[in-house]
PDB file of C-alpha atoms in Angstrom:
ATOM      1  CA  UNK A   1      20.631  25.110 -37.200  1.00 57.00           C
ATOM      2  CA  UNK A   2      21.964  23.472 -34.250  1.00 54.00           C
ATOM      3  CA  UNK A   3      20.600  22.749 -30.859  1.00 61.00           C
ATOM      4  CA  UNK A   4      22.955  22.800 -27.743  1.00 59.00           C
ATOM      5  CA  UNK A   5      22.404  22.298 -24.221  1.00 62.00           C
ATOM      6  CA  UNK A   6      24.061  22.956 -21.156  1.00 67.00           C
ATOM      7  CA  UNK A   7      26.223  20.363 -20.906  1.00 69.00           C
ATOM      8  CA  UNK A   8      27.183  20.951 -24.837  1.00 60.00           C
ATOM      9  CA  UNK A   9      25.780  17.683 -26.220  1.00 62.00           C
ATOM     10  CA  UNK A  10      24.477  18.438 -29.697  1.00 62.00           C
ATOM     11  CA  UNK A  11      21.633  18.000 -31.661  1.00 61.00           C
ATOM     12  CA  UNK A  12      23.309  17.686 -34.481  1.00 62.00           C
ATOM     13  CA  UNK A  13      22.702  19.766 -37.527  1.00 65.00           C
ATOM     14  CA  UNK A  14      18.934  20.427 -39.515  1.00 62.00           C
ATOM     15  CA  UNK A  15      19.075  22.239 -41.983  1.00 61.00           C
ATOM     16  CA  UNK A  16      15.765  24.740 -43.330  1.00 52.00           C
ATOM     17  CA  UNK A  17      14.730  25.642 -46.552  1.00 54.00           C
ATOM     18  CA  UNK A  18      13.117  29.112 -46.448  1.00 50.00           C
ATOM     19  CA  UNK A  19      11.131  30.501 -48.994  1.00 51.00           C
ATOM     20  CA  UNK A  20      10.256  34.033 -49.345  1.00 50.00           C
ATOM     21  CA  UNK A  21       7.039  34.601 -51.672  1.00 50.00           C
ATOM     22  CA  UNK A  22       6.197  37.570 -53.346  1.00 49.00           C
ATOM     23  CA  UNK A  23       3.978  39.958 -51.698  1.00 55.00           C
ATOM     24  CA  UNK A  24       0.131  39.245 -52.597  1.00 58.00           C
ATOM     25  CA  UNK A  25      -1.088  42.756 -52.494  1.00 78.00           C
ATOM     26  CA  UNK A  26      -4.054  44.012 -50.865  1.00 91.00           C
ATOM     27  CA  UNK A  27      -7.037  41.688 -50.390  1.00 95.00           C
ATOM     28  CA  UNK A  28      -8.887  41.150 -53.121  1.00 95.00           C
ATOM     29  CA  UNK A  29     -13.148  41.362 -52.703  1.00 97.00           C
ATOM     30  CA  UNK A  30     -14.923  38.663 -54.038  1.00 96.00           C
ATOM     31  CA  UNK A  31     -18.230  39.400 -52.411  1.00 95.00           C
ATOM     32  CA  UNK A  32     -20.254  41.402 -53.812  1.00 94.00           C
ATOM     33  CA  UNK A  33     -19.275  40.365 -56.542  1.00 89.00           C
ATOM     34  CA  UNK A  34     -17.986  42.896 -59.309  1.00 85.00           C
ATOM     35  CA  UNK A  35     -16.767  44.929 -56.321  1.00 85.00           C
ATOM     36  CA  UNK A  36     -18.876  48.789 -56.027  1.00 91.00           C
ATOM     37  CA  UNK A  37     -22.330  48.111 -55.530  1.00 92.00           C
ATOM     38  CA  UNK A  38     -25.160  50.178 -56.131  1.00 95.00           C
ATOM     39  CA  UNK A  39     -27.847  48.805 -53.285  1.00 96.00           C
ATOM     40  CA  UNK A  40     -32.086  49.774 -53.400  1.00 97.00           C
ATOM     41  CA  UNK A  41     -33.117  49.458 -49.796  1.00 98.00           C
ATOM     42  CA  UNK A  42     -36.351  49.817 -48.538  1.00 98.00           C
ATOM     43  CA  UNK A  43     -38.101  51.764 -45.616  1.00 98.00           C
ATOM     44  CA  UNK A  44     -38.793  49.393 -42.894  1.00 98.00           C
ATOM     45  CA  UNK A  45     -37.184  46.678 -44.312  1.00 97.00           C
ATOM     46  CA  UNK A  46     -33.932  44.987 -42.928  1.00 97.00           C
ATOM     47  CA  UNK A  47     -31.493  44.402 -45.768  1.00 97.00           C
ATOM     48  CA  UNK A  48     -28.667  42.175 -45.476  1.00 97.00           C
ATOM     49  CA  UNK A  49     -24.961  41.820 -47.505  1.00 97.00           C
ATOM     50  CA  UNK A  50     -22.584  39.152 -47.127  1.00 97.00           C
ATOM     51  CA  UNK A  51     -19.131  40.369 -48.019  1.00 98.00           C
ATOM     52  CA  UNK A  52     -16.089  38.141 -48.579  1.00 98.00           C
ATOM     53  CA  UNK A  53     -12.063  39.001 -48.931  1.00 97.00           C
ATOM     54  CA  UNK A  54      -9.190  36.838 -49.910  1.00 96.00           C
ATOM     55  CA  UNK A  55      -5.604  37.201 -49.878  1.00 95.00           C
ATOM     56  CA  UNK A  56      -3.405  34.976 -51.871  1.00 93.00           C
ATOM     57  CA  UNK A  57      -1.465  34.489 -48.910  1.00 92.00           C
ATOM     58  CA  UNK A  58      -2.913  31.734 -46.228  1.00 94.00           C
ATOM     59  CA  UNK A  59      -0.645  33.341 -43.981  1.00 92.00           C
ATOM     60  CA  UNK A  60      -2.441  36.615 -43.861  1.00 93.00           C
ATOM     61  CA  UNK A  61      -4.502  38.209 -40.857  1.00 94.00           C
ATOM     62  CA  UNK A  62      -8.055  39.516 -42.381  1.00 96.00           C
ATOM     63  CA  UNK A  63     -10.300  41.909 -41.422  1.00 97.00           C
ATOM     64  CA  UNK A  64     -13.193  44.098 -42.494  1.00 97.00           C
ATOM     65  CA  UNK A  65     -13.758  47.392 -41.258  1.00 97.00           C
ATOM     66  CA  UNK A  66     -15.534  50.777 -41.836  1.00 97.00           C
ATOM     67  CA  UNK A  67     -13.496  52.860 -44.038  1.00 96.00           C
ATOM     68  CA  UNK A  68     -12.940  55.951 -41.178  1.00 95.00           C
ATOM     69  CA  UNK A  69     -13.514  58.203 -44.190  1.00 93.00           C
ATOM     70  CA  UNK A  70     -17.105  57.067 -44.340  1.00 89.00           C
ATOM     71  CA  UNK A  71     -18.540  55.728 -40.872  1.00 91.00           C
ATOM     72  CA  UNK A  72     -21.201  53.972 -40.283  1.00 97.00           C
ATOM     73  CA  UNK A  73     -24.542  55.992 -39.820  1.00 95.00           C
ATOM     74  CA  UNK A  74     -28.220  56.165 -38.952  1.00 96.00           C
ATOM     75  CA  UNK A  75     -27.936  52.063 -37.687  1.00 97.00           C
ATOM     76  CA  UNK A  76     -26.157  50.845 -40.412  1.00 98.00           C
ATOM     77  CA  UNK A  77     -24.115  47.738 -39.030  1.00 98.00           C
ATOM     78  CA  UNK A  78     -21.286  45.877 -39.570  1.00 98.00           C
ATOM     79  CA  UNK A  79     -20.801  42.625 -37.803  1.00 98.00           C
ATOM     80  CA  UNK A  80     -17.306  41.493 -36.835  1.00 98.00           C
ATOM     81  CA  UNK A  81     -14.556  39.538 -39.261  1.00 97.00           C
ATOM     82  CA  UNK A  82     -14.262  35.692 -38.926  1.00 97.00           C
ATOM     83  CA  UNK A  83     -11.990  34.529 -40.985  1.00 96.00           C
ATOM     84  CA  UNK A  84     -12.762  31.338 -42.414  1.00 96.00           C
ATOM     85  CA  UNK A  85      -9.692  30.250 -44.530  1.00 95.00           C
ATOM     86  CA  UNK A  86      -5.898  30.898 -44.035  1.00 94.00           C
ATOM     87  CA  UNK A  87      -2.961  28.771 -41.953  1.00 92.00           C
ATOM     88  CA  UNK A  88      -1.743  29.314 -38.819  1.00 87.00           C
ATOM     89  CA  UNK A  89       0.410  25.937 -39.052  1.00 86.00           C
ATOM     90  CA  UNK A  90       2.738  25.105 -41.892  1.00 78.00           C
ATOM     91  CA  UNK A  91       0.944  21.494 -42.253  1.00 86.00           C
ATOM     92  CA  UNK A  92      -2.158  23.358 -42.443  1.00 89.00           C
ATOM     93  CA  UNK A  93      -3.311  23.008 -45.719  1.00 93.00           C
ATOM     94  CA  UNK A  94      -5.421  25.734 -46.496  1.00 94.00           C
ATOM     95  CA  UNK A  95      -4.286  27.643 -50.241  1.00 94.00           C
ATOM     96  CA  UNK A  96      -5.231  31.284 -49.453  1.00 95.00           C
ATOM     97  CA  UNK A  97      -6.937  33.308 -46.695  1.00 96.00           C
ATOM     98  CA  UNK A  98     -10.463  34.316 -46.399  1.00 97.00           C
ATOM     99  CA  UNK A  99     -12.513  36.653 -44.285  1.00 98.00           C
ATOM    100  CA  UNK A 100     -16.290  37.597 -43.675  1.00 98.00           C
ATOM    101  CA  UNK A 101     -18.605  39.488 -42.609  1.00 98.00           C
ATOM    102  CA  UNK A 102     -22.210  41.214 -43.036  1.00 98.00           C
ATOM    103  CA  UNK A 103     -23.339  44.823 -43.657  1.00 98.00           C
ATOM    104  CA  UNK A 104     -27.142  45.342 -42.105  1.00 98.00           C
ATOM    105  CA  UNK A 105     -29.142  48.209 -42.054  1.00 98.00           C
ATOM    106  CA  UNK A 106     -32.704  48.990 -42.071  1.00 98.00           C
ATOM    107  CA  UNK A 107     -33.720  52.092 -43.036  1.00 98.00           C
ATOM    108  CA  UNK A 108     -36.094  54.045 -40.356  1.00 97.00           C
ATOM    109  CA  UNK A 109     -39.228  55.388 -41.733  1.00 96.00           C
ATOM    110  CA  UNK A 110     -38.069  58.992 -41.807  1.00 96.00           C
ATOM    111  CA  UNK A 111     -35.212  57.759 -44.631  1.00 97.00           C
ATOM    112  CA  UNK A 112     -37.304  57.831 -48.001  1.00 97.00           C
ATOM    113  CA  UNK A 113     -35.150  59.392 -50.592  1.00 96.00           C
ATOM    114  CA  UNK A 114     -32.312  58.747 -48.425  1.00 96.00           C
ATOM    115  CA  UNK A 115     -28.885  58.561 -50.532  1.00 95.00           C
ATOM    116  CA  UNK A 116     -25.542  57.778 -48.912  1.00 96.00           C
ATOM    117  CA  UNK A 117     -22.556  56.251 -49.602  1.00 96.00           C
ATOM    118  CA  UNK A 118     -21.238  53.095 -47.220  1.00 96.00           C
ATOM    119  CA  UNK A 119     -17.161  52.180 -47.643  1.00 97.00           C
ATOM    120  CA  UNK A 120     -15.574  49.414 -46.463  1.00 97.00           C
ATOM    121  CA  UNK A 121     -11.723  48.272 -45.933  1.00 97.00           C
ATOM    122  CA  UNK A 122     -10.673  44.300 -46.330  1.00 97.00           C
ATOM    123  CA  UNK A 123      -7.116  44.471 -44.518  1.00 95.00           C
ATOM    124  CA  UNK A 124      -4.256  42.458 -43.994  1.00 93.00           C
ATOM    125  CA  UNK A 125      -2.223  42.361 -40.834  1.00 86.00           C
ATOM    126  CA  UNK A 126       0.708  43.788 -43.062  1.00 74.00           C
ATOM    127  CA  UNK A 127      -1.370  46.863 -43.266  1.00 75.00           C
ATOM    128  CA  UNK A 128      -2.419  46.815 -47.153  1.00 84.00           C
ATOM    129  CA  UNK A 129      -6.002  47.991 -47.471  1.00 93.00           C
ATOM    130  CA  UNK A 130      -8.826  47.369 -50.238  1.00 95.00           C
ATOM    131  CA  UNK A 131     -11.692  49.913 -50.532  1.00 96.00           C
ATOM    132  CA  UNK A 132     -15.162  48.562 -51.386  1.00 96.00           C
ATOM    133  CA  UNK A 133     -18.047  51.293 -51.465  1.00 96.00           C
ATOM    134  CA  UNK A 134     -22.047  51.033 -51.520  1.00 96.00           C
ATOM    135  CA  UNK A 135     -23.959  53.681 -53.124  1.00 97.00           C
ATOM    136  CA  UNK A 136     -27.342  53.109 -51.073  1.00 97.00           C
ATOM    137  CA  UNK A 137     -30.395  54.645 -52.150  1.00 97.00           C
ATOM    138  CA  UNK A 138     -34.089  54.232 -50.494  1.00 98.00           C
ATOM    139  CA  UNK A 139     -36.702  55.431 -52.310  1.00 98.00           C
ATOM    140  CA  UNK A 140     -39.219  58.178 -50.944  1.00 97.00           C
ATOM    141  CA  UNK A 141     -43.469  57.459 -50.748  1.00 97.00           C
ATOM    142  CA  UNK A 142     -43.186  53.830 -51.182  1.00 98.00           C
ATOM    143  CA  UNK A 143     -43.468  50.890 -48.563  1.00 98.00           C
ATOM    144  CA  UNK A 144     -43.281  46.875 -49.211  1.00 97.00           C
ATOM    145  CA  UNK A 145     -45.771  45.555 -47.347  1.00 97.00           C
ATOM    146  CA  UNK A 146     -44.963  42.840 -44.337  1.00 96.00           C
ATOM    147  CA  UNK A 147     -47.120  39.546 -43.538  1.00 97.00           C
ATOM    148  CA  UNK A 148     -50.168  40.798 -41.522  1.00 96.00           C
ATOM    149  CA  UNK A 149     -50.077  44.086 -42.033  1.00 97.00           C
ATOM    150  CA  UNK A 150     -52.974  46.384 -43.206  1.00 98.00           C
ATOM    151  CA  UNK A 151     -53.389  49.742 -44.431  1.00 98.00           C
ATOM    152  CA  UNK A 152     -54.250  51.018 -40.530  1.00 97.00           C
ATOM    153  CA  UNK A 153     -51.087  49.514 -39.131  1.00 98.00           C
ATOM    154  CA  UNK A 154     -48.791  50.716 -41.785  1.00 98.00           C
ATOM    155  CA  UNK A 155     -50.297  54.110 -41.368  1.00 97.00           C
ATOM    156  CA  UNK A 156     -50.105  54.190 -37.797  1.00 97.00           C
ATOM    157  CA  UNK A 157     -46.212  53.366 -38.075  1.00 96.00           C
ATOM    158  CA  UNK A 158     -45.778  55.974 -40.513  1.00 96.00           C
ATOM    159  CA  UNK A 159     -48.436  58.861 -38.019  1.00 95.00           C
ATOM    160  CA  UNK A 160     -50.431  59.278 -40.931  1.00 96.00           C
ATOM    161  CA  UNK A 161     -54.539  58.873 -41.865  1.00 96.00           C
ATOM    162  CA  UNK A 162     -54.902  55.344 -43.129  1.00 97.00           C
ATOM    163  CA  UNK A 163     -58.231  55.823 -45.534  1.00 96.00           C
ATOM    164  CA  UNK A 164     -56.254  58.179 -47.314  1.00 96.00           C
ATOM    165  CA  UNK A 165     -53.225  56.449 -47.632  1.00 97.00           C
ATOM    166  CA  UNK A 166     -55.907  53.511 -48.827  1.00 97.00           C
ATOM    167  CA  UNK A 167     -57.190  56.100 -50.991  1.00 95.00           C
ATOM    168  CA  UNK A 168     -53.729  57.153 -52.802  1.00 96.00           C
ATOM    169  CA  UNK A 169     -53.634  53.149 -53.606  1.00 97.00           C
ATOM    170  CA  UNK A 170     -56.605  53.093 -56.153  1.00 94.00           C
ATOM    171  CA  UNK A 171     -55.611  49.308 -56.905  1.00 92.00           C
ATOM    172  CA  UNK A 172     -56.048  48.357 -53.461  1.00 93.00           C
ATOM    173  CA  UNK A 173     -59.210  45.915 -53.279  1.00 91.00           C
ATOM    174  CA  UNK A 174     -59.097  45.530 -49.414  1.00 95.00           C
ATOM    175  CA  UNK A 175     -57.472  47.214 -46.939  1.00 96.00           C
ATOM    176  CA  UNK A 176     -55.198  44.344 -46.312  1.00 96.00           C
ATOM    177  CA  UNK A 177     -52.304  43.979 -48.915  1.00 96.00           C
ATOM    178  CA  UNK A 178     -50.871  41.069 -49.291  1.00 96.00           C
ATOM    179  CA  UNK A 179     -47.011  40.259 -48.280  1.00 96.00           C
ATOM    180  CA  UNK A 180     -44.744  41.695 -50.792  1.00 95.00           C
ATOM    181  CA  UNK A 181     -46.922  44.149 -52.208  1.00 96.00           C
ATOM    182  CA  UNK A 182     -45.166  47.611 -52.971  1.00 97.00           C
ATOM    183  CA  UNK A 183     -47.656  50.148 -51.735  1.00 98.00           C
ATOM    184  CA  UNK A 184     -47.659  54.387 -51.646  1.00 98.00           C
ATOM    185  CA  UNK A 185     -47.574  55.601 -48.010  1.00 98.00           C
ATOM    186  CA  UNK A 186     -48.281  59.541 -49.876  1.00 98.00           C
ATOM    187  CA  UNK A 187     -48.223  61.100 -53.075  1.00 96.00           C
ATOM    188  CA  UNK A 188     -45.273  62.317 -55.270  1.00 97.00           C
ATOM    189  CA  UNK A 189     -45.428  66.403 -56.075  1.00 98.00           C
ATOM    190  CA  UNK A 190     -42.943  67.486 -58.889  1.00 97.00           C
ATOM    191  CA  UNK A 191     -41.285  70.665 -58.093  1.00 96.00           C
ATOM    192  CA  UNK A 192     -42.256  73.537 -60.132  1.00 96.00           C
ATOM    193  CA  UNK A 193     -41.062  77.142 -60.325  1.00 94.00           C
ATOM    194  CA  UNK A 194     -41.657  79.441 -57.065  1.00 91.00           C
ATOM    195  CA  UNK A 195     -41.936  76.130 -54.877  1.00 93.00           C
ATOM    196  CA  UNK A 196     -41.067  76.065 -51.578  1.00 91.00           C
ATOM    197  CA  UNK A 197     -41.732  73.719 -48.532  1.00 92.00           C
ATOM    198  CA  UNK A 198     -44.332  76.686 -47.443  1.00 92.00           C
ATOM    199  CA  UNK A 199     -45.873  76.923 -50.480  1.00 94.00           C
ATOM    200  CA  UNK A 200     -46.148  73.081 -51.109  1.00 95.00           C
ATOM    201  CA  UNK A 201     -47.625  72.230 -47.539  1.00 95.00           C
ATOM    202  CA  UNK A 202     -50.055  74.894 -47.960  1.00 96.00           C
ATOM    203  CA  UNK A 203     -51.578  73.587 -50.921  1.00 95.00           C
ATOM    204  CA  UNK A 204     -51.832  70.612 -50.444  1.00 96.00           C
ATOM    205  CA  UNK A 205     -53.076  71.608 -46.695  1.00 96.00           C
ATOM    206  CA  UNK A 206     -49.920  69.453 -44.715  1.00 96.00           C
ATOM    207  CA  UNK A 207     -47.040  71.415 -42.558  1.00 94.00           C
ATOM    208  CA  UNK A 208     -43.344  71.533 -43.784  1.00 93.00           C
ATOM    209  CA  UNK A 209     -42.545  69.317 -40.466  1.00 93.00           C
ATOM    210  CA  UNK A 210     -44.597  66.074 -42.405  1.00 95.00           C
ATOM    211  CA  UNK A 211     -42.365  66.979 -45.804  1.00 95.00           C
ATOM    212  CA  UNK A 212     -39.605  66.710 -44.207  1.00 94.00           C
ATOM    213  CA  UNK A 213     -40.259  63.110 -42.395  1.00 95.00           C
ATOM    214  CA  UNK A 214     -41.166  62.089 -45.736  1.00 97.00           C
ATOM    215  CA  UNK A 215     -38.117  63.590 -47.840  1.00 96.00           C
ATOM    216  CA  UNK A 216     -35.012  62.730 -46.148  1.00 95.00           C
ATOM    217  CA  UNK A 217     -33.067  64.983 -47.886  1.00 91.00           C
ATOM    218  CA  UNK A 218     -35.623  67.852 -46.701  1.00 92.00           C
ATOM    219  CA  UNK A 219     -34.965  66.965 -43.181  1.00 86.00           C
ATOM    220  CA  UNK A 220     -33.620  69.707 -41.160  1.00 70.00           C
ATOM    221  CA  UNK A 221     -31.402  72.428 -42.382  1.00 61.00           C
ATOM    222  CA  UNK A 222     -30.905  70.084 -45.966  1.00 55.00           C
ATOM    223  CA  UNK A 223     -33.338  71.898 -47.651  1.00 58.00           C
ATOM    224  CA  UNK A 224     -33.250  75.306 -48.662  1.00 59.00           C
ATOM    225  CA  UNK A 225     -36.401  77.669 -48.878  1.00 60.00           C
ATOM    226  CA  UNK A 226     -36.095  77.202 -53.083  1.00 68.00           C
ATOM    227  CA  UNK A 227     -36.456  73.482 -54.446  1.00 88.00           C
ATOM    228  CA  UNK A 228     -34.376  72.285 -57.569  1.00 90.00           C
ATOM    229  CA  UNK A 229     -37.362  72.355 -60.001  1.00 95.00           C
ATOM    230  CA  UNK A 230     -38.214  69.106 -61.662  1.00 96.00           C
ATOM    231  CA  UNK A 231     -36.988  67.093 -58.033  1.00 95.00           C
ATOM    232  CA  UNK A 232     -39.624  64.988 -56.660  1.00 96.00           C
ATOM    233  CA  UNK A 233     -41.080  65.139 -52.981  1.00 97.00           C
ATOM    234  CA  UNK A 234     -43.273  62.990 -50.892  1.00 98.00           C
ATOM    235  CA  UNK A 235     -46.243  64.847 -49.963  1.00 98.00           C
ATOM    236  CA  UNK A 236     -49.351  62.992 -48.087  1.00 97.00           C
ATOM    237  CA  UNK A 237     -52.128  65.875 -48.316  1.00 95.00           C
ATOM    238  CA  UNK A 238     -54.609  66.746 -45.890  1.00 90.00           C
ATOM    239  CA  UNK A 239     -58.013  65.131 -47.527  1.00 78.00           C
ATOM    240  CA  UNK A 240     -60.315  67.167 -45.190  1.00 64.00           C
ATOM    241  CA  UNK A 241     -59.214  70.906 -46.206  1.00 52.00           C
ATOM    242  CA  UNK A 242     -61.510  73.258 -47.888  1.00 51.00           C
TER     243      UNK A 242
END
């Protein structure tokens, strides 16, 4: 090349060396590691996932996105890229690009036996995608107890009678847990022939409207009036029925 100005006087000649690499791919994921996750949340409980993508090329533009084929639901949260590695100089030194960012969710108390399925894209600015997917699940009738909570608070969070949730917990020694503890919030029924929300409430003298704040995937029209015998649902029963 050879700069020139108005009044011709030259530069004189430099001369470039371009180099055209091959092309890297999509990014790759490196956190979580092992790619596809399968993720236990808990009710009440914030969970948190770091999530990292590089691209052999320091060149490349990151970011991480919702997959549009699986948005984000119920809370769930995804904070925004920062990229943390990669050149925008060529005396930059940096050997590859990197980007990150956080998945978040905790699961409302209406969620037990929630199962979903969270997807993710790691994307260059050339357009080339990776897929990473979380197969969440949050298990129904069970709560992990917070610092200073007791069996009246966590039953007052949840609308239900606190002696007999203390009751359903017949290794409970006070009616303070400590931190940590896993605790049942109600009971777990296994489906048998002929049952139906109806017939389950009634005997164990509830209403279908508490089944299906208990059993996510009871909640609203989910459910039909026959359950899938041998399935499990979340019953707290009425302790002062006949």
């Amino acid at each position: 090349v050879e700069a020139v100005d108005d009044t011709y006087v030259s530069s004189g000649q430099r001369c470039l060396t371009l180099r055209v690499g091959a092309n890297p791919g999509a990014p790759v994921w490196e956190q979580p590691v092992g790619g596809n996750q399968t993720i236990v949340m808990a009710l009440l409980r914030r969970s948190n996932l770091t999530l990292v993508a590089t691209s052999s090329n320091p060149y490349a533009s990151l970011t991480i996105t919702p997959d549009p084929a699986n948005p984000l639901v119920f809370g769930q949260y995804l904070s925004p890229s920062v990229q943390l590695e990669g050149r925008a100089l060529s005396t930059d030194t940096a050997t590859r690009s990197l980007v990150t960012a956080s998945f978040d969710w905790t699961p409302p108390e209406t969620h037990g036996g929630y199962s979903g399925t969270v997807c993710l894209l790691a994307k260059s600015d050339g357009g080339v995608a990776s897929r990473l997917c979380l197969s969440i699940s949050v298990p129904k009738c069970r709560y992990l107890v917070n610092a200073g909570e007791t069996y009246k608070s966590i039953a007052r969070t949840f609308g239900l009678d606190w002696l007999t949730m203390w009751g359903l917990n017949v290794e409970a020694e006070t009616t303070e847990p400590p931190a940590g503890m896993e605790i049942l919030i109600a009971r777990i029924y296994t489906v048998g022939h002929g049952d139906t929300l109806a017939s389950i409430s009634g005997e164990f003298g509830t209403s279908v409207t508490s089944l299906r704040r208990l059993n996510f995937e009871l909640s609203s029209q989910r459910a039909t009036r026959s359950l899938e015998v041998g399935s499990e649902v979340c019953v707290f029963p009425n302790t002062c029925t006949d």
